[in-house]
Short mmCIF file of C-alpha atoms in Angstrom, two decimals:
data_model
loop_
_atom_site.label_atom_id
_atom_site.label_comp_id
_atom_site.label_asym_id
_atom_site.label_seq_id
_atom_site.Cartn_x
_atom_site.Cartn_y
_atom_site.Cartn_z
CA MET B 6 20.79 19.82 -14.87
CA ALA B 7 17.66 19.92 -12.69
CA ILE B 8 14.90 17.41 -13.29
CA SER B 9 12.74 18.69 -16.15
CA GLY B 10 10.33 15.88 -17.18
CA VAL B 11 8.45 13.75 -14.69
CA LEU B 12 9.27 15.25 -11.29
CA ARG B 13 7.92 12.94 -8.61
CA PRO B 14 4.92 10.89 -7.44
CA GLY B 15 1.92 13.23 -7.11
CA TYR B 16 -1.02 11.46 -5.50
CA VAL B 17 -2.28 7.94 -5.05
CA GLN B 18 -5.97 6.97 -4.68
CA VAL B 19 -6.46 4.09 -2.24
CA ARG B 20 -9.67 2.10 -1.67
CA VAL B 21 -10.71 1.57 1.98
CA LEU B 22 -13.47 -0.49 3.51
CA ASP B 23 -14.32 1.91 6.35
CA MET B 24 -13.53 5.65 6.01
CA LYS B 25 -13.73 6.38 9.74
CA ALA B 26 -11.11 3.71 10.51
CA ALA B 27 -9.00 4.82 7.53
CA LEU B 28 -8.97 8.44 8.75
CA GLU B 29 -7.90 7.41 12.19
CA HIS B 30 -5.03 5.50 10.58
CA TYR B 31 -3.81 7.99 7.95
CA ARG B 32 -4.56 11.21 9.81
CA ASP B 33 -4.04 10.36 13.48
CA ARG B 34 -1.41 7.64 13.26
CA ILE B 35 0.64 8.40 10.15
CA GLY B 36 0.05 12.12 10.73
CA LEU B 37 -1.34 13.34 7.38
CA ASP B 38 -3.64 16.35 7.28
CA VAL B 39 -7.15 16.16 5.82
CA VAL B 40 -7.45 19.00 3.24
CA MET B 41 -10.99 18.34 2.02
CA THR B 42 -13.76 15.86 1.67
CA GLY B 43 -15.48 15.67 -1.74
CA ASP B 44 -19.24 15.55 -2.36
CA ASP B 45 -18.75 11.87 -3.27
CA GLY B 46 -17.18 11.14 0.13
CA ARG B 47 -13.61 10.88 -1.07
CA VAL B 48 -11.14 12.36 1.45
CA TYR B 49 -8.04 14.24 0.30
CA LEU B 50 -4.97 14.29 2.52
CA LYS B 51 -1.41 15.60 2.41
CA ALA B 52 1.70 15.34 4.53
CA TYR B 53 2.87 18.44 6.40
CA ASP B 54 5.98 18.96 4.27
CA GLU B 55 4.26 18.79 0.90
CA PHE B 56 3.41 21.95 -1.03
CA ASP B 57 0.74 20.41 -3.31
CA HIS B 58 -2.96 20.33 -2.41
CA HIS B 59 -3.10 16.60 -1.79
CA SER B 60 -1.00 13.41 -2.12
CA LEU B 61 -3.44 10.75 -0.89
CA ILE B 62 -7.07 10.25 -1.79
CA LEU B 63 -9.16 7.73 0.15
CA ARG B 64 -12.23 6.22 -1.52
CA GLU B 65 -14.63 3.96 0.36
CA ALA B 66 -15.29 0.74 -1.55
CA ASP B 67 -16.09 -2.93 -1.14
CA GLU B 68 -12.52 -4.02 -1.70
CA PRO B 69 -9.20 -2.44 -0.81
CA GLY B 70 -6.38 -1.73 -3.26
CA MET B 71 -5.18 1.10 -5.45
CA ASP B 72 -7.34 2.96 -8.01
CA PHE B 73 -4.47 4.90 -9.54
CA MET B 74 -1.12 6.54 -8.90
CA SER B 75 -0.02 9.80 -10.47
CA PHE B 76 3.20 11.60 -11.26
CA LYS B 77 3.66 15.35 -11.45
CA VAL B 78 5.48 16.71 -14.50
CA MET B 79 7.33 20.01 -14.83
CA ASN B 80 4.78 22.09 -16.77
CA GLU B 81 1.93 21.94 -19.26
CA GLY B 82 4.30 21.97 -22.22
CA MET B 83 6.12 18.94 -20.87
CA LEU B 84 2.72 17.28 -20.33
CA ASP B 85 2.00 17.74 -24.04
CA GLU B 86 5.40 16.36 -24.90
CA LEU B 87 4.89 13.26 -22.80
CA HIS B 88 1.36 12.87 -24.21
CA GLU B 89 2.86 12.70 -27.65
CA LYS B 90 5.55 10.20 -26.62
CA LEU B 91 2.95 7.94 -25.03
CA LEU B 92 0.77 8.02 -28.15
CA ASP B 93 3.81 7.36 -30.36
CA GLY B 94 4.68 4.46 -28.06
CA GLY B 95 1.27 2.95 -28.67
CA VAL B 96 -0.14 3.69 -25.24
CA ALA B 97 -3.87 4.50 -25.08
CA VAL B 98 -4.06 7.80 -23.27
CA GLU B 99 -7.25 9.36 -21.94
CA GLU B 100 -7.12 13.11 -21.40
CA ILE B 101 -9.20 14.33 -18.46
CA SER B 102 -9.96 17.99 -18.51
CA ALA B 103 -9.26 20.33 -15.58
CA GLY B 104 -11.93 20.26 -12.92
CA GLY B 105 -12.24 16.48 -12.82
CA MET B 106 -10.27 16.40 -9.57
CA PRO B 107 -10.23 19.15 -6.90
CA SER B 108 -7.32 21.57 -7.35
CA VAL B 109 -5.75 19.56 -10.24
CA GLY B 110 -5.44 20.69 -13.80
CA ARG B 111 -5.85 18.46 -16.84
CA ARG B 112 -4.69 14.92 -16.39
CA LEU B 113 -3.42 12.18 -18.66
CA SER B 114 -4.56 8.69 -17.72
CA PHE B 115 -3.31 5.38 -19.01
CA ILE B 116 -3.13 1.73 -17.98
CA ALA B 117 0.36 0.24 -17.76
CA PRO B 118 1.09 -3.34 -18.99
CA THR B 119 0.87 -4.45 -15.35
CA GLY B 120 -2.78 -3.47 -15.25
CA HIS B 121 -2.25 -0.44 -13.02
CA ARG B 122 -3.81 2.95 -13.89
CA PHE B 123 -1.39 5.86 -13.83
CA GLU B 124 -1.97 9.56 -14.26
CA LEU B 125 0.26 12.46 -15.23
CA PHE B 126 -0.49 16.07 -14.43
CA ALA B 127 1.38 19.34 -14.40
CA SER B 128 -0.84 21.75 -12.46
CA ILE B 129 -2.10 21.48 -8.89
CA GLY B 130 -2.90 24.16 -6.36
CA LEU B 131 -0.61 24.80 -3.45
CA HIS B 132 -2.16 24.20 -0.04
CA PRO B 133 -1.78 26.97 2.62
CA THR B 134 -0.61 24.36 5.15
CA GLY B 135 2.36 23.46 2.97
CA PRO B 136 5.95 24.39 3.92
CA MET B 137 6.57 28.10 4.64
CA VAL B 138 8.64 30.05 2.14
CA ASN B 139 9.39 33.34 3.89
CA ASN B 140 11.72 32.93 6.82
CA PRO B 141 10.42 29.38 6.90
CA GLU B 142 9.83 27.69 10.23
CA LEU B 143 10.05 23.89 10.17
CA TRP B 144 6.28 23.59 10.17
CA HIS B 145 3.08 25.52 10.94
CA ALA B 146 2.31 23.30 13.93
CA GLU B 147 4.29 20.34 15.22
CA PRO B 148 3.55 17.18 13.22
CA ARG B 149 1.32 14.44 14.62
CA GLY B 150 1.71 10.70 14.91
CA MET B 151 4.50 9.22 12.80
CA ARG B 152 5.31 12.67 11.40
CA ALA B 153 5.31 11.58 7.73
CA LEU B 154 6.99 14.18 5.54
CA ARG B 155 5.59 13.02 2.19
CA PHE B 156 4.00 10.33 0.10
CA ASP B 157 7.07 8.83 -1.40
CA HIS B 158 6.46 5.86 -3.71
CA CYS B 159 4.38 2.74 -4.40
CA LEU B 160 5.45 -0.85 -4.84
CA LEU B 161 3.01 -2.53 -7.27
CA TYR B 162 2.61 -6.17 -8.21
CA GLY B 163 1.65 -7.14 -11.76
CA ASP B 164 2.31 -9.54 -14.59
CA ASP B 165 4.08 -7.66 -17.35
CA ILE B 166 6.67 -5.72 -15.39
CA ASP B 167 8.97 -5.74 -18.46
CA GLY B 168 6.36 -3.87 -20.47
CA ALA B 169 5.73 -1.38 -17.66
CA LYS B 170 9.45 -0.87 -17.09
CA ALA B 171 9.92 -0.13 -20.76
CA LEU B 172 7.05 2.35 -20.77
CA PHE B 173 8.42 4.24 -17.81
CA MET B 174 11.99 4.20 -19.06
CA ASP B 175 11.57 4.77 -22.78
CA LEU B 176 8.55 7.04 -22.85
CA LEU B 177 8.65 8.87 -19.50
CA GLY B 178 12.39 9.06 -18.82
CA PHE B 179 12.62 6.94 -15.63
CA ALA B 180 15.82 5.06 -14.84
CA VAL B 181 16.28 1.68 -13.17
CA THR B 182 18.28 2.06 -9.96
CA GLU B 183 18.16 -1.46 -8.70
CA GLN B 184 16.73 -4.88 -9.61
CA VAL B 185 16.36 -8.53 -8.66
CA VAL B 186 17.21 -10.99 -11.45
CA THR B 187 16.78 -14.77 -11.67
CA PRO B 188 19.66 -16.98 -12.97
CA ASP B 189 17.94 -17.14 -16.37
CA GLY B 190 17.95 -13.31 -16.55
CA THR B 191 14.28 -12.71 -15.74
CA VAL B 192 13.76 -9.48 -13.83
CA ILE B 193 11.42 -10.20 -10.91
CA ALA B 194 11.66 -6.79 -9.28
CA THR B 195 12.63 -3.46 -10.67
CA PHE B 196 13.07 -0.11 -8.91
CA LEU B 197 12.48 3.02 -11.01
CA SER B 198 13.48 6.58 -10.31
CA CYS B 199 12.33 9.73 -12.16
CA GLY B 200 14.72 11.93 -10.21
CA MET B 201 17.42 11.48 -7.60
CA LYS B 202 15.57 9.21 -5.15
CA ALA B 203 16.43 5.53 -4.95
CA HIS B 204 12.91 4.76 -6.16
CA ASP B 205 9.70 6.51 -7.12
CA LEU B 206 7.96 3.36 -8.34
CA ALA B 207 8.82 -0.27 -7.78
CA LEU B 208 7.36 -3.26 -9.66
CA VAL B 209 7.38 -6.95 -8.75
CA ARG B 210 6.37 -9.77 -11.04
CA HIS B 211 3.13 -11.42 -9.94
CA ASP B 212 0.45 -13.72 -11.46
CA SER B 213 -2.35 -11.23 -11.46
CA LYS B 214 -2.64 -7.66 -12.74
CA GLY B 215 -3.07 -4.41 -10.89
CA LYS B 216 -2.13 -5.35 -7.28
CA LEU B 217 -0.90 -2.99 -4.54
CA HIS B 218 1.97 -4.13 -2.40
CA HIS B 219 2.43 -0.92 -0.45
CA VAL B 220 2.05 2.87 -0.34
CA SER B 221 5.14 4.42 1.25
CA PHE B 222 5.56 7.56 3.36
CA TYR B 223 8.90 9.19 4.07
CA LEU B 224 10.10 9.95 7.58
CA GLU B 225 12.95 12.22 8.72
CA SER B 226 15.19 9.73 10.51
CA TRP B 227 15.82 6.23 11.87
CA HIS B 228 14.73 7.70 15.19
CA ASP B 229 11.37 8.58 13.65
CA VAL B 230 11.09 4.98 12.33
CA GLY B 231 11.44 3.88 16.00
CA HIS B 232 8.81 6.44 17.03
CA ALA B 233 6.50 5.01 14.37
CA ALA B 234 7.05 1.51 15.78
CA ASP B 235 6.15 2.81 19.30
CA ILE B 236 2.91 4.18 17.87
CA MET B 237 2.09 0.86 16.11
CA SER B 238 2.47 -1.10 19.32
CA ARG B 239 0.59 1.48 21.41
CA TYR B 240 -2.42 1.31 19.14
CA ASN B 241 -2.19 -2.43 18.31
CA MET B 242 -1.73 -1.72 14.59
CA SER B 243 -1.17 -4.63 12.27
CA VAL B 244 2.61 -4.79 11.62
CA ASP B 245 4.06 -6.80 8.77
CA ILE B 246 7.81 -6.52 9.50
CA GLY B 247 10.26 -4.12 11.06
CA PRO B 248 11.81 -1.87 12.10
CA THR B 249 14.40 -3.18 9.70
CA ARG B 250 16.37 -2.14 6.62
CA HIS B 251 16.07 -2.88 2.95
CA GLY B 252 19.20 -3.99 1.15
CA ILE B 253 17.64 -2.51 -1.98
CA THR B 254 17.59 1.29 -1.64
CA ARG B 255 19.06 0.90 1.91
CA GLY B 256 15.88 2.42 3.36
CA GLN B 257 15.19 1.95 7.07
CA THR B 258 11.68 0.73 7.24
CA ILE B 259 8.49 -0.71 8.77
CA TYR B 260 5.76 -2.43 6.74
CA PHE B 261 2.35 -2.33 8.32
CA PHE B 262 -1.27 -2.47 7.25
CA ASP B 263 -4.05 0.10 7.14
CA PRO B 264 -7.41 -0.97 8.66
CA SER B 265 -8.51 -2.29 5.19
CA GLY B 266 -5.45 -4.46 4.71
CA ASN B 267 -3.59 -2.14 2.34
CA ARG B 268 0.12 -2.36 3.16
CA ASN B 269 1.83 0.89 4.10
CA GLU B 270 5.49 1.64 4.65
CA VAL B 271 7.16 4.36 6.63
CA PHE B 272 10.86 4.65 5.97
CA ALA B 273 13.87 6.87 6.27
CA GLY B 274 17.19 7.07 4.40
CA GLY B 275 17.89 5.53 1.03
CA TYR B 276 20.72 6.60 -1.22
CA THR B 277 20.86 9.40 -3.74
CA PHE B 278 20.63 8.36 -7.35
CA TYR B 279 22.37 10.12 -10.26
CA PRO B 280 21.47 9.20 -13.86
CA ASP B 281 25.05 8.05 -14.57
CA HIS B 282 24.97 5.47 -11.76
CA PRO B 283 25.15 1.81 -12.82
CA VAL B 284 22.20 -0.44 -12.03
CA ARG B 285 22.58 -2.38 -8.75
CA THR B 286 21.59 -6.03 -9.22
CA TRP B 287 20.58 -8.69 -6.71
CA SER B 288 20.44 -12.37 -7.60
CA THR B 289 17.44 -14.35 -6.42
CA ASP B 290 19.61 -16.46 -4.03
CA GLU B 291 20.30 -13.25 -2.07
CA VAL B 292 16.74 -11.91 -2.33
CA GLY B 293 16.19 -12.23 1.44
CA LYS B 294 18.98 -9.76 2.13
CA ALA B 295 17.85 -7.57 -0.78
CA ILE B 296 14.42 -7.05 0.73
CA PHE B 297 15.07 -7.40 4.49
CA TYR B 298 18.72 -6.77 5.15
CA TYR B 299 18.72 -7.64 8.85
CA GLU B 300 16.46 -10.75 8.72
CA ARG B 301 18.19 -11.94 5.53
CA ALA B 302 14.95 -13.81 4.56
CA LEU B 303 11.68 -12.86 3.12
CA ASN B 304 8.64 -13.35 5.34
CA ASP B 305 5.78 -15.38 3.88
CA ARG B 306 3.66 -12.27 3.48
CA PHE B 307 6.06 -10.39 1.19
CA MET B 308 5.15 -12.38 -1.91
CA THR B 309 1.56 -13.33 -1.12
CA VAL B 310 -0.20 -10.52 0.71
CA VAL B 311 -1.39 -7.77 -1.65
CA THR B 312 -4.63 -5.84 -2.16
CA MET U 1 -17.76 -10.10 31.78
CA VAL U 2 -18.68 -12.82 29.29
CA GLU U 3 -16.27 -15.73 29.27
CA PRO U 4 -14.16 -16.07 26.06
CA HIS U 5 -15.49 -18.52 23.57
CA THR U 6 -13.71 -21.64 22.46
CA ILE U 7 -12.59 -21.76 18.88
CA GLU U 8 -11.90 -25.18 17.39
CA MET U 9 -10.17 -25.82 14.08
CA GLU U 10 -11.54 -28.86 12.28
CA ASP U 11 -8.37 -29.20 10.18
CA CYS U 12 -5.94 -29.79 13.00
CA GLY U 13 -7.98 -29.93 16.19
CA THR U 14 -6.27 -26.82 17.52
CA GLN U 15 -8.36 -25.03 20.17
CA PHE U 16 -7.95 -21.53 21.54
CA ARG U 17 -10.06 -18.95 23.41
CA CYS U 18 -11.41 -15.78 21.89
CA PRO U 19 -13.30 -13.04 23.71
CA GLU U 20 -16.35 -11.53 21.90
CA GLY U 21 -14.63 -8.28 21.02
CA GLU U 22 -11.50 -9.79 19.43
CA GLY U 23 -11.00 -11.19 15.98
CA VAL U 24 -10.43 -14.97 15.87
CA LEU U 25 -7.15 -14.54 13.99
CA GLN U 26 -5.87 -11.91 16.40
CA ALA U 27 -6.74 -14.12 19.43
CA MET U 28 -4.98 -17.11 17.80
CA GLU U 29 -1.85 -15.08 17.12
CA ARG U 30 -1.81 -13.51 20.55
CA GLN U 31 -1.89 -16.94 22.15
CA GLY U 32 0.97 -18.19 19.94
CA ARG U 33 -1.13 -20.64 17.89
CA ARG U 34 -0.55 -21.19 14.15
CA ALA U 35 -3.65 -22.81 12.77
CA ILE U 36 -4.70 -20.09 10.29
CA PRO U 37 -2.30 -18.22 7.96
CA VAL U 38 -1.79 -14.61 8.97
CA GLY U 39 -1.76 -11.87 6.30
CA CYS U 40 -2.86 -8.29 6.70
CA ARG U 41 -5.15 -8.98 9.77
CA ASN U 42 -7.50 -6.28 8.49
CA GLY U 43 -9.95 -7.90 6.08
CA GLY U 44 -8.08 -7.04 2.89
CA CYS U 45 -5.75 -9.77 1.64
CA GLY U 46 -7.95 -12.89 1.96
CA LEU U 47 -5.22 -15.13 3.36
CA CYS U 48 -7.17 -16.12 6.47
CA LEU U 49 -10.34 -17.22 4.68
CA VAL U 50 -12.19 -19.83 6.72
CA LYS U 51 -15.61 -21.49 6.78
CA ILE U 52 -17.44 -21.37 10.09
CA THR U 53 -19.32 -24.66 10.37
CA GLU U 54 -20.82 -24.25 13.83
CA GLY U 55 -21.62 -21.29 16.05
CA GLN U 56 -22.66 -17.67 15.84
CA PHE U 57 -20.38 -14.76 15.08
CA ARG U 58 -20.43 -11.12 14.00
CA ALA U 59 -18.36 -10.16 10.96
CA GLY U 60 -16.48 -6.87 10.50
CA PRO U 61 -15.74 -5.15 7.21
CA MET U 62 -13.88 -7.41 4.74
CA SER U 63 -12.93 -7.29 1.08
CA ARG U 64 -15.86 -8.45 -1.09
CA ARG U 65 -13.26 -9.71 -3.58
CA HIS U 66 -12.52 -12.55 -1.20
CA VAL U 67 -15.90 -12.93 0.43
CA PRO U 68 -18.78 -11.85 -1.86
CA ALA U 69 -21.83 -10.77 0.15
CA GLU U 70 -23.89 -13.79 -1.05
CA HIS U 71 -21.23 -16.17 0.33
CA SER U 72 -21.10 -14.87 3.89
CA GLU U 73 -24.38 -16.65 4.54
CA GLN U 74 -22.66 -19.95 3.77
CA GLY U 75 -20.29 -19.26 6.69
CA PHE U 76 -17.29 -18.01 4.72
CA ALA U 77 -15.39 -15.15 6.32
CA LEU U 78 -11.94 -13.76 6.94
CA ALA U 79 -10.84 -15.02 10.38
CA CYS U 80 -9.40 -11.57 11.19
CA ARG U 81 -12.94 -10.16 10.96
CA VAL U 82 -14.84 -12.88 12.80
CA TYR U 83 -15.97 -11.85 16.27
CA PRO U 84 -17.45 -14.96 18.05
CA GLN U 85 -20.75 -14.78 19.83
CA SER U 86 -20.62 -18.46 20.81
CA ASP U 87 -18.11 -21.31 20.68
CA LEU U 88 -17.10 -21.77 17.03
CA ARG U 89 -15.94 -24.65 14.86
CA LEU U 90 -14.22 -23.66 11.64
CA ARG U 91 -12.00 -24.95 8.90
CA LEU U 92 -9.57 -23.39 6.45
CA ALA U 93 -10.96 -22.55 3.03
CA THR U 94 -9.85 -25.06 0.36
CA VAL U 95 -8.49 -24.17 -3.05
CA SER U 96 -11.88 -24.97 -4.58
CA ASP U 97 -13.63 -22.80 -1.98
CA ARG U 98 -11.42 -19.91 -3.05
CA GLN U 99 -12.04 -20.51 -6.70
CA SER U 100 -15.83 -20.50 -6.26
CA LEU U 101 -15.65 -17.32 -4.19
CA GLN U 102 -13.30 -15.27 -6.25
CA THR U 103 -15.06 -12.46 -8.06
CA GLU U 104 -14.17 -9.23 -9.74
CA CYS U 105 -15.57 -6.74 -7.31
CA PRO U 106 -17.60 -4.28 -9.39
CA SER U 107 -16.84 -1.28 -7.24
CA GLY U 108 -13.13 -1.73 -7.83
CA GLN U 109 -13.64 -0.61 -11.44
CA LYS U 110 -15.28 2.67 -10.65
CA GLY U 111 -12.42 4.39 -8.94
CA ARG U 112 -11.58 7.13 -11.43
#
C-alpha cells in the first residue's frame, strides 16, 4: 500500500540574521534555487529535485531558529480527516485559508507539546524547475554547490518529546524507527517516519521548548558528502562535525552551521523503513556510537548548541 | 597592513593575536587556543558570550536572544562576532551575566 496520509516534510521556515549571507549559504553553497522573494522580504527556495514550489523559507529576524515546519498530506480530504483527528485528540488547530502563503492552499497549524509550530497542507503549486516528467533528463541545468536533492527532515529539541511523539504517532500516523533510551526507560531521542525514510522528524529531550537542532538536506551519495566537505573548507564555513556516519539511521553526514548559527546537515544513505519493522533502540551508554558512529563519542556541541 | 591586535582573556591569562577582519573566536580557534567555548561560530547559539572590559571593537550580527541590543553597550558580545579595532581584554560571561541577558526575543514570535 502506498503512503496515503502524511506524505513527507513540506517546507521549513528558518530565521536568519542577515539575508544576504543566508542566500550565499543556502543558494550558492548548498545549491538550492530561489523561487521567489515575498513583499515582506521572505525568500522562498527549493532543491533541484523537488516538484513543489518551495521547501525552505528564510525570514530575516533578530534571532535565529525555526518558525515552523510543515508536512504535506495526500489530498484535501485527508487534510480534513487529520484535522478532525487532531481536534479529537485535544490539539488546538488553527486553519489558515489559502493565499496566506505563496502557492500553498489552506493550512492547518498547531503547536506540539515540545513548543514547536507545525503545519499540514495538501495543496501546493508545482514549480517549473522541478524534475522533468517527459523523457526526463536528470535536471534542467547541472546542480550547484553541494547539489542538495531535497529538504529531508528536522531534528528539534524540546521538553515534552513524549507528548509530541504521541501526537505524531497516534493522530498523524507516524512510526518510531529508532530511539535512545536511558536505563530507567526514559526516551531521550526519538526518530519518527511518516513513510519509508529512516526519519522525517527527530526529537531530542531538552530543558527549553521550541529549539532547532538542525535542518537536513539530502545528497545523492557518500561521494557528494565529500564534495560538500570540500566546499565547506574552500569557503571557510563553520563545520560542527564530519564527514562521518550516524549509527542511528546509518546516514553519512556532515553537520555545519549557516551564517546565523542554525545547524544544517547534508547527508546521504540511511535505511529503508517498512511499517512492520521493529523499533531499533540504543542505550545511553552507547549514545556516542548512536549519534557519531566513527567517533563513538558525542561532541560537546551536540547537546548544547541549538537555535 | 595593520598589525593584528592582542586579545587577552582575564579568566586564564591566555593571549592570542587577532587581525581586524577576523572574529576573536575564529582567531583563537585557528591558533589552537581554547579559552572560549566554541559553538556555532556564527552569532546564533550564544555559547561564546563574553564581556569586553577594555578596548574597541566592531560587532557583527548576533542573536538578540543572547545579546539584547541594550546590553551590547555594556560590552557583552558573542566572541565569534567581535572584530577588534584595538587590543582587547575580555572575560567569559558568568551564569548570572547570562541570566540577566536572557530575553524572549519579540521578533521570534512573529514568524507565521
